[in-house]
C-alpha positions as a printed Julia matrix, in Angstrom:
239×3 Matrix{Float64}:
  -9.26   -9.19  16.46
 -11.83   -9.46  19.69
 -13.97   -7.3   21.05
 -17.22   -6.98  22.25
 -20.71   -7.15  20.99
 -19.36   -6.83  16.87
 -18.07  -10.56  15.35
 -13.97  -10.93  15.26
 -11.91  -10.0   13.38
  -9.82  -12.51  11.26
  -6.1   -10.65  10.43
  -5.01  -13.71   7.94
  -1.96  -10.8    6.92
   0.37   -7.93   6.98
  -2.38   -4.8    7.6
  -3.17   -1.44   9.06
  -5.45   -1.99  12.35
  -7.03    2.22  12.13
  -9.38    1.97  15.96
 -11.75    4.6   16.57
 -10.53    5.46  20.89
 -13.54    3.8   21.72
 -12.36   -0.13  20.72
 -11.76   -2.41  23.67
  -9.94   -4.94  22.28
  -8.01   -8.1   22.68
  -5.63   -9.75  19.7
  -5.86  -13.06  19.84
  -2.63  -15.15  17.76
  -3.71  -19.11  17.09
  -0.24  -19.26  16.01
   2.63  -20.47  18.03
   4.33  -17.68  16.22
   4.45  -14.04  18.47
   3.07  -11.66  16.01
   4.9    -7.96  15.5
   2.31   -4.81  16.41
   4.01   -1.57  15.73
   1.16    0.7   17.44
   0.64    4.37  17.36
  -2.22    6.42  19.69
  -3.01    9.83  18.21
  -4.48   12.46  20.74
  -6.98   15.49  18.71
  -6.36   18.2   20.91
  -6.55   19.01  24.75
  -9.51   18.17  26.63
 -11.29   19.23  23.86
 -14.41   20.48  24.84
 -18.1    19.06  23.61
 -18.08   16.77  20.97
 -15.4    16.68  17.6
 -17.22   13.19  16.19
 -14.48   12.66  14.16
 -16.36   10.18  12.16
 -14.7     6.57  12.81
 -17.36    4.09  13.92
 -15.37    1.36  14.02
 -12.18   -0.43  13.31
 -10.89   -0.4    9.94
  -8.85   -3.08   8.36
  -5.98   -1.55   5.72
  -4.38   -4.92   4.17
  -0.72   -3.68   3.14
  -1.22   -5.24  -0.29
  -3.58   -2.73  -0.82
  -1.74   -0.24  -0.15
   0.89    0.29  -2.52
   0.85    3.86  -2.9
   1.26    4.11   1.18
   4.43    2.09   0.78
   7.08    4.82   0.56
   5.35    6.01   4.28
   5.18    2.36   5.58
   8.79    1.26   4.63
  10.45    4.02   6.13
   8.32    4.24   9.75
   8.92    0.7   10.15
  12.83    1.22   9.36
  13.16    4.16  11.44
  11.23    2.13  14.02
  13.94   -1.21  13.98
  16.26    1.88  14.22
  18.32    3.64  16.98
  19.19    6.68  15.09
  19.57    9.8   17.1
  15.66   11.96  16.93
  13.85    7.59  16.91
  11.07    8.81  18.35
  10.35   12.34  16.64
  10.96   11.12  13.44
   8.17    8.2   14.4
   5.45   10.72  15.78
   5.73   12.08  12.92
   5.36    9.44  10.73
   2.19    7.92  12.09
   0.74   11.51  12.1
   1.77   11.71   8.01
   0.39    7.77   7.83
  -2.7     8.38   9.91
  -3.71   11.59   6.9
  -3.45    9.37   4.08
  -5.82    6.59   5.63
  -8.04    9.26   6.78
  -8.01   10.2    3.09
  -7.86    6.26   1.92
 -10.93    5.74   3.89
 -13.18    8.79   3.18
 -12.95    7.98  -0.71
 -13.91    4.53   0.48
 -16.71    5.65   1.6
 -15.48    4.1    5.04
 -16.08    7.23   6.85
 -18.18    8.98   5.54
 -19.35   11.81   8.61
 -17.8    13.78  11.59
 -13.91   15.77  10.95
 -12.13   13.32   9.91
 -14.54   13.3    6.67
 -15.53   17.16   6.79
 -11.96   18.22   6.24
 -11.21   16.08   3.92
 -15.08   17.63   1.51
 -14.45   20.95  -0.29
 -17.3    22.16   0.86
 -17.09   21.75   4.74
 -13.14   21.74   4.77
 -13.34   25.43   3.98
 -14.87   26.18   5.72
 -13.6    24.49   8.54
  -9.75   26.07   7.76
 -11.4    29.08   8.58
 -13.26   28.79  11.4
  -9.36   27.64  12.64
  -7.39   29.96  11.68
  -9.78   32.91  13.0
 -11.87   32.31  15.61
 -12.07   35.51  16.73
 -13.71   36.63  13.85
 -17.71   37.58  14.21
 -19.37   34.3   12.21
 -22.52   33.27  11.11
 -24.55   30.92   9.35
 -24.61   33.31   6.05
 -20.8    34.41   6.24
 -20.86   30.47   6.68
 -22.85   28.83   4.5
 -20.83   31.66   1.55
 -17.62   30.05   2.14
 -19.51   26.81   0.74
 -21.38   28.64  -1.79
 -24.51   27.4   -0.15
 -27.55   28.79   0.62
 -28.28   28.89   4.3
 -30.35   26.5    4.91
 -29.43   23.39   2.96
 -25.65   24.46   5.07
 -27.3    24.51   8.23
 -28.56   21.49   6.98
 -25.42   19.99   4.95
 -23.03   20.46   8.32
 -25.81   19.27  10.95
 -25.39   16.49   9.01
 -22.02   15.33   8.71
 -20.46   17.29  12.04
 -23.52   16.64  14.77
 -24.23   20.14  15.78
 -25.07   22.98  14.07
 -22.4    25.7   12.31
 -22.83   27.71  15.43
 -22.55   25.43  17.94
 -19.07   24.39  16.26
 -17.49   27.56  16.31
 -18.57   27.98  20.17
 -16.56   24.88  21.52
 -14.11   25.68  18.88
 -13.42   28.74  20.37
 -13.86   27.49  23.8
 -10.67   25.14  23.08
  -8.56   28.08  21.8
  -9.69   29.13  24.56
  -8.62   25.98  26.99
  -4.27   26.11  25.23
  -4.37   30.16  26.08
  -5.41   29.08  29.29
  -1.74   26.74  29.83
   0.53   29.36  28.44
  -0.82   31.32  30.79
  -2.28   34.43  28.86
  -4.76   36.17  30.55
  -7.95   36.39  30.79
  -9.11   38.81  28.79
  -6.94   38.66  26.83
  -7.85   35.24  25.59
 -11.7    36.54  25.72
 -10.75   39.3   22.27
  -8.78   36.29  21.31
 -11.71   33.96  20.74
 -14.18   36.55  19.41
 -16.2    38.61  23.21
 -16.53   41.77  24.08
 -16.2    41.48  26.85
 -14.45   38.9   30.15
 -17.44   38.29  32.01
 -18.79   36.88  27.79
 -16.14   35.44  27.77
 -16.85   33.14  31.12
 -19.9    33.09  30.55
 -19.71   31.12  27.65
 -16.95   28.91  28.82
 -18.4    28.38  32.25
 -21.81   27.0   29.73
 -19.6    24.64  27.74
 -17.09   23.73  29.72
 -18.55   23.39  33.13
 -16.63   25.99  35.63
 -15.13   29.8   35.05
 -11.91   29.73  33.67
  -9.45   30.17  35.99
 -11.03   27.27  37.45
 -10.64   24.99  35.1
  -6.87   26.72  35.11
  -6.17   25.6   38.28
  -8.21   22.24  37.44
  -5.97   21.55  34.19
  -2.88   22.05  35.73
  -3.56   19.22  38.34
  -4.84   16.82  36.83
  -3.24   17.07  33.04
  -0.97   14.32  31.67
   1.45   16.2   28.85
   0.32   16.2   24.9
   1.24   14.13  22.09
  -0.19   13.7   18.96
   1.47   10.5   18.41
   3.15    7.71  21.5
   4.83    5.21  19.78
   5.15    1.44  21.66
   5.71   -2.09  20.55
């Protein structure tokens, strides 16, 4: 595996490669026999505002013989890939999503991912906080309230959250609310309804924050999005 600016990665056995979206690479074979590749790409939300830092900084390589506990999932995926049964595409997408979760758990457990959203969702303190923010963006969250959910002091929580997520707690809340607002805009929900759904007392205050975070007012944004946005796919599978 050849990537600009980093040492080449030799892959001498069947393996899973876990690459960040910023990774540009070429796969070169030293054998005359072609290598078989099964690939999937993942998207987190649709044009999410702000840097939802995932924590995947470099390509991770998992030789299959080190993933014995994942053998059932991998076996099902390969079998489905080579088959032609009804619902194949949907099944492959779901299997890849499941495999993705298992790999994240493994990478976090091995210390190969130690910051960002992928790490935080496996962290006992931050996972609770993030789940509540994601489930209830309309709640008038405060740093004190979030710190209590994490069972941490306000100062320690703020520092730990920023260290792991690369954002202040309330900065993350705001960006998440705008991400939810974008999804609701796409679904045709009225702006005044969206405002209350993501924790704002007025359409005007919501629109100001949306414009500051996203770069344009909600009405203008949805016009642009409807013209330019491709369909959302959480896992795209190819050969």
